[in-house]
PDB file of N, CA, C and O in Angstrom:
ATOM      1  N   MET H  66      12.020  24.902   8.344  1.00  0.00           N
ATOM      2  CA  MET H  66      11.514  23.642   7.823  1.00  0.00           C
ATOM      3  C   MET H  66      10.181  23.868   7.108  1.00  0.00           C
ATOM      4  O   MET H  66      10.118  23.769   5.907  1.00  0.00           O
ATOM      5  N   ILE H  67       9.143  24.222   7.848  1.00  0.00           N
ATOM      6  CA  ILE H  67       7.828  24.488   7.271  1.00  0.00           C
ATOM      7  C   ILE H  67       7.490  25.948   7.527  1.00  0.00           C
ATOM      8  O   ILE H  67       7.586  26.425   8.655  1.00  0.00           O
ATOM      9  N   ASP H  68       7.090  26.659   6.478  1.00  0.00           N
ATOM     10  CA  ASP H  68       6.731  28.071   6.593  1.00  0.00           C
ATOM     11  C   ASP H  68       5.214  28.164   6.743  1.00  0.00           C
ATOM     12  O   ASP H  68       4.481  28.074   5.760  1.00  0.00           O
ATOM     13  N   LEU H  69       4.761  28.313   7.978  1.00  0.00           N
ATOM     14  CA  LEU H  69       3.331  28.340   8.265  1.00  0.00           C
ATOM     15  C   LEU H  69       2.625  29.524   7.613  1.00  0.00           C
ATOM     16  O   LEU H  69       1.418  29.471   7.391  1.00  0.00           O
ATOM     17  N   ASP H  70       3.367  30.580   7.309  1.00  0.00           N
ATOM     18  CA  ASP H  70       2.767  31.774   6.726  1.00  0.00           C
ATOM     19  C   ASP H  70       3.092  31.929   5.240  1.00  0.00           C
ATOM     20  O   ASP H  70       2.730  32.931   4.639  1.00  0.00           O
ATOM     21  N   GLY H  71       3.769  30.964   4.654  1.00  0.00           N
ATOM     22  CA  GLY H  71       4.184  31.056   3.259  1.00  0.00           C
ATOM     23  C   GLY H  71       3.040  30.800   2.293  1.00  0.00           C
ATOM     24  O   GLY H  71       1.961  30.341   2.673  1.00  0.00           O
ATOM     25  N   PRO H  72       3.278  31.076   1.020  1.00  0.00           N
ATOM     26  CA  PRO H  72       2.235  30.916   0.006  1.00  0.00           C
ATOM     27  C   PRO H  72       1.998  29.454  -0.382  1.00  0.00           C
ATOM     28  O   PRO H  72       0.925  29.108  -0.861  1.00  0.00           O
ATOM     29  N   GLU H  73       2.986  28.589  -0.153  1.00  0.00           N
ATOM     30  CA  GLU H  73       2.867  27.172  -0.518  1.00  0.00           C
ATOM     31  C   GLU H  73       1.973  26.456   0.498  1.00  0.00           C
ATOM     32  O   GLU H  73       2.126  26.643   1.701  1.00  0.00           O
ATOM     33  N   PRO H  74       1.019  25.635   0.035  1.00  0.00           N
ATOM     34  CA  PRO H  74       0.161  24.903   0.979  1.00  0.00           C
ATOM     35  C   PRO H  74       1.001  24.053   1.939  1.00  0.00           C
ATOM     36  O   PRO H  74       2.034  23.490   1.543  1.00  0.00           O
ATOM     37  N   LEU H  75       0.556  23.956   3.177  1.00  0.00           N
ATOM     38  CA  LEU H  75       1.298  23.210   4.188  1.00  0.00           C
ATOM     39  C   LEU H  75       1.494  21.750   3.796  1.00  0.00           C
ATOM     40  O   LEU H  75       2.571  21.188   3.971  1.00  0.00           O
ATOM     41  N   TRP H  76       0.444  21.128   3.242  1.00  0.00           N
ATOM     42  CA  TRP H  76       0.555  19.706   2.889  1.00  0.00           C
ATOM     43  C   TRP H  76       1.648  19.500   1.842  1.00  0.00           C
ATOM     44  O   TRP H  76       2.373  18.512   1.876  1.00  0.00           O
ATOM     45  N   ARG H  77       1.793  20.459   0.919  1.00  0.00           N
ATOM     46  CA  ARG H  77       2.819  20.333  -0.114  1.00  0.00           C
ATOM     47  C   ARG H  77       4.213  20.526   0.492  1.00  0.00           C
ATOM     48  O   ARG H  77       5.158  19.841   0.116  1.00  0.00           O
ATOM     49  N   GLN H  78       4.335  21.469   1.423  1.00  0.00           N
ATOM     50  CA  GLN H  78       5.618  21.672   2.095  1.00  0.00           C
ATOM     51  C   GLN H  78       6.034  20.410   2.852  1.00  0.00           C
ATOM     52  O   GLN H  78       7.191  19.991   2.789  1.00  0.00           O
ATOM     53  N   VAL H  79       5.080  19.805   3.552  1.00  0.00           N
ATOM     54  CA  VAL H  79       5.369  18.584   4.303  1.00  0.00           C
ATOM     55  C   VAL H  79       5.735  17.460   3.333  1.00  0.00           C
ATOM     56  O   VAL H  79       6.710  16.729   3.545  1.00  0.00           O
ATOM     57  N   ALA H  80       4.978  17.325   2.250  1.00  0.00           N
ATOM     58  CA  ALA H  80       5.259  16.278   1.261  1.00  0.00           C
ATOM     59  C   ALA H  80       6.650  16.461   0.675  1.00  0.00           C
ATOM     60  O   ALA H  80       7.414  15.490   0.566  1.00  0.00           O
ATOM     61  N   ASP H  81       7.006  17.681   0.313  1.00  0.00           N
ATOM     62  CA  ASP H  81       8.320  17.937  -0.274  1.00  0.00           C
ATOM     63  C   ASP H  81       9.440  17.650   0.723  1.00  0.00           C
ATOM     64  O   ASP H  81      10.473  17.082   0.371  1.00  0.00           O
ATOM     65  N   HIS H  82       9.228  18.039   1.977  1.00  0.00           N
ATOM     66  CA  HIS H  82      10.246  17.791   2.996  1.00  0.00           C
ATOM     67  C   HIS H  82      10.393  16.290   3.251  1.00  0.00           C
ATOM     68  O   HIS H  82      11.518  15.780   3.361  1.00  0.00           O
ATOM     69  N   LEU H  83       9.279  15.585   3.336  1.00  0.00           N
ATOM     70  CA  LEU H  83       9.340  14.133   3.526  1.00  0.00           C
ATOM     71  C   LEU H  83      10.003  13.449   2.330  1.00  0.00           C
ATOM     72  O   LEU H  83      10.779  12.504   2.507  1.00  0.00           O
ATOM     73  N   ALA H  84       9.724  13.927   1.127  1.00  0.00           N
ATOM     74  CA  ALA H  84      10.359  13.363  -0.064  1.00  0.00           C
ATOM     75  C   ALA H  84      11.875  13.522   0.023  1.00  0.00           C
ATOM     76  O   ALA H  84      12.627  12.614  -0.347  1.00  0.00           O
ATOM     77  N   GLY H  85      12.324  14.651   0.526  1.00  0.00           N
ATOM     78  CA  GLY H  85      13.749  14.866   0.716  1.00  0.00           C
ATOM     79  C   GLY H  85      14.337  13.922   1.752  1.00  0.00           C
ATOM     80  O   GLY H  85      15.440  13.395   1.583  1.00  0.00           O
ATOM     81  N   ARG H  86      13.587  13.701   2.818  1.00  0.00           N
ATOM     82  CA  ARG H  86      14.044  12.771   3.854  1.00  0.00           C
ATOM     83  C   ARG H  86      14.094  11.343   3.313  1.00  0.00           C
ATOM     84  O   ARG H  86      14.995  10.578   3.659  1.00  0.00           O
ATOM     85  N   ILE H  87      13.134  10.996   2.465  1.00  0.00           N
ATOM     86  CA  ILE H  87      13.128   9.666   1.845  1.00  0.00           C
ATOM     87  C   ILE H  87      14.339   9.529   0.932  1.00  0.00           C
ATOM     88  O   ILE H  87      15.048   8.518   0.954  1.00  0.00           O
ATOM     89  N   ALA H  88      14.607  10.562   0.119  1.00  0.00           N
ATOM     90  CA  ALA H  88      15.752  10.534  -0.792  1.00  0.00           C
ATOM     91  C   ALA H  88      17.066  10.419  -0.032  1.00  0.00           C
ATOM     92  O   ALA H  88      18.020   9.799  -0.505  1.00  0.00           O
ATOM     93  N   ALA H  89      17.114  11.011   1.156  1.00  0.00           N
ATOM     94  CA  ALA H  89      18.313  10.958   1.991  1.00  0.00           C
ATOM     95  C   ALA H  89      18.398   9.644   2.772  1.00  0.00           C
ATOM     96  O   ALA H  89      19.307   9.473   3.588  1.00  0.00           O
ATOM     97  N   GLU H  90      17.454   8.763   2.512  1.00  0.00           N
ATOM     98  CA  GLU H  90      17.399   7.442   3.153  1.00  0.00           C
ATOM     99  C   GLU H  90      17.333   7.535   4.674  1.00  0.00           C
ATOM    100  O   GLU H  90      17.940   6.745   5.397  1.00  0.00           O
ATOM    101  N   GLU H  91      16.548   8.500   5.152  1.00  0.00           N
ATOM    102  CA  GLU H  91      16.377   8.683   6.594  1.00  0.00           C
ATOM    103  C   GLU H  91      15.498   7.587   7.199  1.00  0.00           C
ATOM    104  O   GLU H  91      15.611   7.287   8.383  1.00  0.00           O
ATOM    105  N   PHE H  92      14.649   7.002   6.386  1.00  0.00           N
ATOM    106  CA  PHE H  92      13.742   5.969   6.865  1.00  0.00           C
ATOM    107  C   PHE H  92      14.194   4.614   6.329  1.00  0.00           C
ATOM    108  O   PHE H  92      14.491   4.485   5.147  1.00  0.00           O
ATOM    109  N   ALA H  93      14.213   3.621   7.204  1.00  0.00           N
ATOM    110  CA  ALA H  93      14.637   2.278   6.781  1.00  0.00           C
ATOM    111  C   ALA H  93      13.572   1.618   5.911  1.00  0.00           C
ATOM    112  O   ALA H  93      13.856   1.165   4.806  1.00  0.00           O
ATOM    113  N   ARG H  94      12.359   1.561   6.402  1.00  0.00           N
ATOM    114  CA  ARG H  94      11.277   0.918   5.665  1.00  0.00           C
ATOM    115  C   ARG H  94       9.944   1.591   5.930  1.00  0.00           C
ATOM    116  O   ARG H  94       9.147   1.773   5.045  1.00  0.00           O
ATOM    117  N   ARG H  95       9.724   1.954   7.166  1.00  0.00           N
ATOM    118  CA  ARG H  95       8.434   2.501   7.574  1.00  0.00           C
ATOM    119  C   ARG H  95       8.594   3.941   8.033  1.00  0.00           C
ATOM    120  O   ARG H  95       9.536   4.273   8.746  1.00  0.00           O
ATOM    121  N   LEU H  96       7.639   4.783   7.638  1.00  0.00           N
ATOM    122  CA  LEU H  96       7.631   6.165   8.089  1.00  0.00           C
ATOM    123  C   LEU H  96       6.979   6.234   9.465  1.00  0.00           C
ATOM    124  O   LEU H  96       6.189   5.354   9.825  1.00  0.00           O
ATOM    125  N   PRO H  97       7.282   7.279  10.231  1.00  0.00           N
ATOM    126  CA  PRO H  97       6.603   7.460  11.518  1.00  0.00           C
ATOM    127  C   PRO H  97       5.088   7.608  11.310  1.00  0.00           C
ATOM    128  O   PRO H  97       4.624   7.899  10.208  1.00  0.00           O
ATOM    129  N   SER H  98       4.350   7.437  12.387  1.00  0.00           N
ATOM    130  CA  SER H  98       2.889   7.545  12.321  1.00  0.00           C
ATOM    131  C   SER H  98       2.464   8.965  11.950  1.00  0.00           C
ATOM    132  O   SER H  98       3.234   9.923  12.085  1.00  0.00           O
ATOM    133  N   VAL H  99       1.227   9.083  11.493  1.00  0.00           N
ATOM    134  CA  VAL H  99       0.660  10.394  11.161  1.00  0.00           C
ATOM    135  C   VAL H  99       0.744  11.310  12.378  1.00  0.00           C
ATOM    136  O   VAL H  99       1.128  12.481  12.261  1.00  0.00           O
ATOM    137  N   ARG H 100       0.415  10.794  13.534  1.00  0.00           N
ATOM    138  CA  ARG H 100       0.447  11.600  14.766  1.00  0.00           C
ATOM    139  C   ARG H 100       1.864  12.108  15.042  1.00  0.00           C
ATOM    140  O   ARG H 100       2.068  13.280  15.356  1.00  0.00           O
ATOM    141  N   THR H 101       2.851  11.220  14.913  1.00  0.00           N
ATOM    142  CA  THR H 101       4.246  11.606  15.154  1.00  0.00           C
ATOM    143  C   THR H 101       4.695  12.661  14.160  1.00  0.00           C
ATOM    144  O   THR H 101       5.324  13.661  14.535  1.00  0.00           O
ATOM    145  N   LEU H 102       4.376  12.451  12.875  1.00  0.00           N
ATOM    146  CA  LEU H 102       4.755  13.435  11.854  1.00  0.00           C
ATOM    147  C   LEU H 102       4.061  14.773  12.088  1.00  0.00           C
ATOM    148  O   LEU H 102       4.677  15.834  11.930  1.00  0.00           O
ATOM    149  N   ALA H 103       2.797  14.738  12.476  1.00  0.00           N
ATOM    150  CA  ALA H 103       2.066  15.983  12.753  1.00  0.00           C
ATOM    151  C   ALA H 103       2.755  16.745  13.882  1.00  0.00           C
ATOM    152  O   ALA H 103       2.911  17.972  13.812  1.00  0.00           O
ATOM    153  N   ASP H 104       3.179  16.024  14.915  1.00  0.00           N
ATOM    154  CA  ASP H 104       3.878  16.669  16.030  1.00  0.00           C
ATOM    155  C   ASP H 104       5.232  17.220  15.577  1.00  0.00           C
ATOM    156  O   ASP H 104       5.611  18.330  15.955  1.00  0.00           O
ATOM    157  N   GLN H 105       5.961  16.460  14.758  1.00  0.00           N
ATOM    158  CA  GLN H 105       7.271  16.897  14.279  1.00  0.00           C
ATOM    159  C   GLN H 105       7.175  18.177  13.454  1.00  0.00           C
ATOM    160  O   GLN H 105       8.019  19.067  13.581  1.00  0.00           O
ATOM    161  N   TYR H 106       6.156  18.242  12.598  1.00  0.00           N
ATOM    162  CA  TYR H 106       6.019  19.385  11.698  1.00  0.00           C
ATOM    163  C   TYR H 106       5.153  20.512  12.269  1.00  0.00           C
ATOM    164  O   TYR H 106       5.093  21.590  11.687  1.00  0.00           O
ATOM    165  N   GLY H 107       4.474  20.264  13.367  1.00  0.00           N
ATOM    166  CA  GLY H 107       3.621  21.284  13.972  1.00  0.00           C
ATOM    167  C   GLY H 107       2.394  21.600  13.136  1.00  0.00           C
ATOM    168  O   GLY H 107       1.970  22.755  13.059  1.00  0.00           O
ATOM    169  N   VAL H 108       1.850  20.561  12.488  1.00  0.00           N
ATOM    170  CA  VAL H 108       0.661  20.728  11.650  1.00  0.00           C
ATOM    171  C   VAL H 108      -0.392  19.712  12.078  1.00  0.00           C
ATOM    172  O   VAL H 108      -0.144  18.853  12.921  1.00  0.00           O
ATOM    173  N   SER H 109      -1.560  19.788  11.461  1.00  0.00           N
ATOM    174  CA  SER H 109      -2.651  18.877  11.812  1.00  0.00           C
ATOM    175  C   SER H 109      -2.450  17.501  11.188  1.00  0.00           C
ATOM    176  O   SER H 109      -1.683  17.338  10.235  1.00  0.00           O
ATOM    177  N   HIS H 110      -3.179  16.534  11.731  1.00  0.00           N
ATOM    178  CA  HIS H 110      -3.154  15.176  11.179  1.00  0.00           C
ATOM    179  C   HIS H 110      -3.648  15.177   9.732  1.00  0.00           C
ATOM    180  O   HIS H 110      -3.125  14.432   8.897  1.00  0.00           O
ATOM    181  N   THR H 111      -4.626  16.014   9.444  1.00  0.00           N
ATOM    182  CA  THR H 111      -5.174  16.102   8.093  1.00  0.00           C
ATOM    183  C   THR H 111      -4.104  16.580   7.111  1.00  0.00           C
ATOM    184  O   THR H 111      -4.002  16.061   6.001  1.00  0.00           O
ATOM    185  N   THR H 112      -3.315  17.550   7.529  1.00  0.00           N
ATOM    186  CA  THR H 112      -2.240  18.055   6.670  1.00  0.00           C
ATOM    187  C   THR H 112      -1.245  16.950   6.350  1.00  0.00           C
ATOM    188  O   THR H 112      -0.832  16.779   5.200  1.00  0.00           O
ATOM    189  N   VAL H 113      -0.867  16.168   7.357  1.00  0.00           N
ATOM    190  CA  VAL H 113       0.069  15.060   7.144  1.00  0.00           C
ATOM    191  C   VAL H 113      -0.562  14.002   6.239  1.00  0.00           C
ATOM    192  O   VAL H 113       0.090  13.481   5.331  1.00  0.00           O
ATOM    193  N   SER H 114      -1.830  13.695   6.466  1.00  0.00           N
ATOM    194  CA  SER H 114      -2.519  12.709   5.623  1.00  0.00           C
ATOM    195  C   SER H 114      -2.535  13.154   4.170  1.00  0.00           C
ATOM    196  O   SER H 114      -2.311  12.350   3.258  1.00  0.00           O
ATOM    197  N   ASP H 115      -2.792  14.440   3.946  1.00  0.00           N
ATOM    198  CA  ASP H 115      -2.771  14.981   2.581  1.00  0.00           C
ATOM    199  C   ASP H 115      -1.371  14.874   1.973  1.00  0.00           C
ATOM    200  O   ASP H 115      -1.219  14.544   0.794  1.00  0.00           O
ATOM    201  N   ALA H 116      -0.352  15.134   2.777  1.00  0.00           N
ATOM    202  CA  ALA H 116       1.029  15.031   2.298  1.00  0.00           C
ATOM    203  C   ALA H 116       1.362  13.583   1.934  1.00  0.00           C
ATOM    204  O   ALA H 116       1.981  13.320   0.898  1.00  0.00           O
ATOM    205  N   LEU H 117       0.930  12.647   2.760  1.00  0.00           N
ATOM    206  CA  LEU H 117       1.188  11.233   2.465  1.00  0.00           C
ATOM    207  C   LEU H 117       0.439  10.780   1.220  1.00  0.00           C
ATOM    208  O   LEU H 117       0.952   9.972   0.444  1.00  0.00           O
ATOM    209  N   ARG H 118      -0.746  11.317   1.014  1.00  0.00           N
ATOM    210  CA  ARG H 118      -1.503  11.001  -0.206  1.00  0.00           C
ATOM    211  C   ARG H 118      -0.733  11.487  -1.439  1.00  0.00           C
ATOM    212  O   ARG H 118      -0.631  10.797  -2.451  1.00  0.00           O
ATOM    213  N   GLU H 119      -0.125  12.656  -1.329  1.00  0.00           N
ATOM    214  CA  GLU H 119       0.702  13.192  -2.423  1.00  0.00           C
ATOM    215  C   GLU H 119       1.912  12.297  -2.671  1.00  0.00           C
ATOM    216  O   GLU H 119       2.250  12.010  -3.819  1.00  0.00           O
ATOM    217  N   LEU H 120       2.561  11.857  -1.607  1.00  0.00           N
ATOM    218  CA  LEU H 120       3.723  10.979  -1.761  1.00  0.00           C
ATOM    219  C   LEU H 120       3.326   9.630  -2.362  1.00  0.00           C
ATOM    220  O   LEU H 120       4.103   9.033  -3.106  1.00  0.00           O
ATOM    221  N   THR H 121       2.125   9.181  -2.069  1.00  0.00           N
ATOM    222  CA  THR H 121       1.610   7.954  -2.678  1.00  0.00           C
ATOM    223  C   THR H 121       1.435   8.159  -4.174  1.00  0.00           C
ATOM    224  O   THR H 121       1.820   7.308  -4.978  1.00  0.00           O
ATOM    225  N   GLN H 122       0.880   9.305  -4.561  1.00  0.00           N
ATOM    226  CA  GLN H 122       0.705   9.611  -5.984  1.00  0.00           C
ATOM    227  C   GLN H 122       2.041   9.725  -6.699  1.00  0.00           C
ATOM    228  O   GLN H 122       2.145   9.391  -7.881  1.00  0.00           O
ATOM    229  N   ARG H 123       3.065  10.183  -6.004  1.00  0.00           N
ATOM    230  CA  ARG H 123       4.409  10.285  -6.585  1.00  0.00           C
ATOM    231  C   ARG H 123       5.098   8.919  -6.650  1.00  0.00           C
ATOM    232  O   ARG H 123       6.177   8.798  -7.227  1.00  0.00           O
ATOM    233  N   GLY H 124       4.496   7.916  -6.012  1.00  0.00           N
ATOM    234  CA  GLY H 124       5.079   6.577  -6.031  1.00  0.00           C
ATOM    235  C   GLY H 124       6.182   6.361  -5.013  1.00  0.00           C
ATOM    236  O   GLY H 124       6.949   5.406  -5.123  1.00  0.00           O
ATOM    237  N   LEU H 125       6.260   7.231  -4.012  1.00  0.00           N
ATOM    238  CA  LEU H 125       7.318   7.120  -3.015  1.00  0.00           C
ATOM    239  C   LEU H 125       6.948   6.246  -1.829  1.00  0.00           C
ATOM    240  O   LEU H 125       7.824   5.649  -1.196  1.00  0.00           O
ATOM    241  N   VAL H 126       5.661   6.215  -1.486  1.00  0.00           N
ATOM    242  CA  VAL H 126       5.220   5.447  -0.324  1.00  0.00           C
ATOM    243  C   VAL H 126       3.953   4.674  -0.649  1.00  0.00           C
ATOM    244  O   VAL H 126       3.256   4.969  -1.623  1.00  0.00           O
ATOM    245  N   VAL H 127       3.685   3.699   0.210  1.00  0.00           N
ATOM    246  CA  VAL H 127       2.450   2.918   0.144  1.00  0.00           C
ATOM    247  C   VAL H 127       1.867   2.923   1.545  1.00  0.00           C
ATOM    248  O   VAL H 127       2.570   2.602   2.514  1.00  0.00           O
ATOM    249  N   THR H 128       0.604   3.315   1.672  1.00  0.00           N
ATOM    250  CA  THR H 128      -0.048   3.355   2.975  1.00  0.00           C
ATOM    251  C   THR H 128      -1.047   2.217   3.076  1.00  0.00           C
ATOM    252  O   THR H 128      -1.858   2.019   2.173  1.00  0.00           O
ATOM    253  N   THR H 129      -0.958   1.478   4.171  1.00  0.00           N
ATOM    254  CA  THR H 129      -1.888   0.393   4.435  1.00  0.00           C
ATOM    255  C   THR H 129      -2.628   0.725   5.721  1.00  0.00           C
ATOM    256  O   THR H 129      -1.998   0.875   6.776  1.00  0.00           O
ATOM    257  N   ARG H 130      -3.933   0.846   5.627  1.00  0.00           N
ATOM    258  CA  ARG H 130      -4.743   1.208   6.786  1.00  0.00           C
ATOM    259  C   ARG H 130      -4.517   0.208   7.912  1.00  0.00           C
ATOM    260  O   ARG H 130      -4.577  -1.004   7.710  1.00  0.00           O
ATOM    261  N   GLY H 131      -4.244   0.727   9.087  1.00  0.00           N
ATOM    262  CA  GLY H 131      -4.025  -0.108  10.249  1.00  0.00           C
ATOM    263  C   GLY H 131      -2.597  -0.617  10.404  1.00  0.00           C
ATOM    264  O   GLY H 131      -2.236  -1.147  11.444  1.00  0.00           O
ATOM    265  N   ARG H 132      -1.769  -0.458   9.374  1.00  0.00           N
ATOM    266  CA  ARG H 132      -0.384  -0.938   9.439  1.00  0.00           C
ATOM    267  C   ARG H 132       0.610   0.199   9.376  1.00  0.00           C
ATOM    268  O   ARG H 132       1.667   0.133   9.975  1.00  0.00           O
ATOM    269  N   GLY H 133       0.322   1.234   8.587  1.00  0.00           N
ATOM    270  CA  GLY H 133       1.233   2.363   8.500  1.00  0.00           C
ATOM    271  C   GLY H 133       1.598   2.713   7.079  1.00  0.00           C
ATOM    272  O   GLY H 133       1.014   2.220   6.118  1.00  0.00           O
ATOM    273  N   THR H 134       2.595   3.567   6.966  1.00  0.00           N
ATOM    274  CA  THR H 134       3.081   4.035   5.675  1.00  0.00           C
ATOM    275  C   THR H 134       4.496   3.520   5.476  1.00  0.00           C
ATOM    276  O   THR H 134       5.364   3.711   6.335  1.00  0.00           O
ATOM    277  N   PHE H 135       4.713   2.886   4.343  1.00  0.00           N
ATOM    278  CA  PHE H 135       5.983   2.236   4.052  1.00  0.00           C
ATOM    279  C   PHE H 135       6.585   2.804   2.774  1.00  0.00           C
ATOM    280  O   PHE H 135       5.858   3.260   1.884  1.00  0.00           O
ATOM    281  N   LEU H 136       7.901   2.739   2.671  1.00  0.00           N
ATOM    282  CA  LEU H 136       8.560   3.144   1.452  1.00  0.00           C
ATOM    283  C   LEU H 136       8.120   2.213   0.330  1.00  0.00           C
ATOM    284  O   LEU H 136       7.990   1.004   0.519  1.00  0.00           O
ATOM    285  N   ALA H 137       7.866   2.790  -0.822  1.00  0.00           N
ATOM    286  CA  ALA H 137       7.484   1.983  -1.996  1.00  0.00           C
ATOM    287  C   ALA H 137       8.713   1.227  -2.458  1.00  0.00           C
ATOM    288  O   ALA H 137       9.852   1.662  -2.286  1.00  0.00           O
ATOM    289  N   ALA H 138       8.463   0.082  -3.054  1.00  0.00           N
ATOM    290  CA  ALA H 138       9.568  -0.702  -3.614  1.00  0.00           C
ATOM    291  C   ALA H 138      10.221   0.105  -4.732  1.00  0.00           C
ATOM    292  O   ALA H 138       9.526   0.733  -5.533  1.00  0.00           O
ATOM    293  N   PRO H 139      11.542   0.100  -4.807  1.00  0.00           N
ATOM    294  CA  PRO H 139      12.192   0.825  -5.898  1.00  0.00           C
ATOM    295  C   PRO H 139      11.805   0.222  -7.233  1.00  0.00           C
ATOM    296  O   PRO H 139      11.564  -0.985  -7.317  1.00  0.00           O
ATOM    297  N   PRO H 140      11.711   1.056  -8.256  1.00  0.00           N
ATOM    298  CA  PRO H 140      11.320   0.528  -9.572  1.00  0.00           C
ATOM    299  C   PRO H 140      12.342  -0.470 -10.085  1.00  0.00           C
ATOM    300  O   PRO H 140      13.538  -0.327  -9.860  1.00  0.00           O
ATOM    301  N   SER H 141      11.862  -1.447 -10.790  1.00  0.00           N
ATOM    302  CA  SER H 141      12.717  -2.472 -11.367  1.00  0.00           C
ATOM    303  C   SER H 141      13.452  -1.907 -12.573  1.00  0.00           C
ATOM    304  O   SER H 141      12.936  -1.080 -13.315  1.00  0.00           O
ATOM    305  N   ASP H 142      14.682  -2.372 -12.805  1.00  0.00           N
ATOM    306  CA  ASP H 142      15.461  -1.946 -13.956  1.00  0.00           C
ATOM    307  C   ASP H 142      14.994  -2.632 -15.235  1.00  0.00           C
ATOM    308  O   ASP H 142      15.495  -2.347 -16.309  1.00  0.00           O
ATOM    309  N   GLY H 143      14.071  -3.576 -15.097  1.00  0.00           N
ATOM    310  CA  GLY H 143      13.575  -4.293 -16.254  1.00  0.00           C
ATOM    311  C   GLY H 143      14.426  -5.495 -16.602  1.00  0.00           C
ATOM    312  O   GLY H 143      14.333  -6.055 -17.673  1.00  0.00           O
ATOM    313  N   ASP H 144      15.299  -5.889 -15.668  1.00  0.00           N
ATOM    314  CA  ASP H 144      16.164  -7.057 -15.904  1.00  0.00           C
ATOM    315  C   ASP H 144      15.413  -8.345 -15.728  1.00  0.00           C
ATOM    316  O   ASP H 144      14.596  -8.533 -14.968  1.00  0.00           O
TER     317      ASP H 144
END
């Protein structure tokens, strides 16, 4: 899953893996907490936070302080 000794930064590996899980529709609306994700991936909270920041920049999630991280609304078709 995550290569702790690989050349790719851990936050990017986590972001890419989470993006895949989002694409596979593994999450209904809300992602697990930073603490839960850190435990799942065996990385620090900071690494997960950096990964979520990347996913926010990609437009995949929206993080609200005190509420959590949610899937971003799908883009409109312009209809």
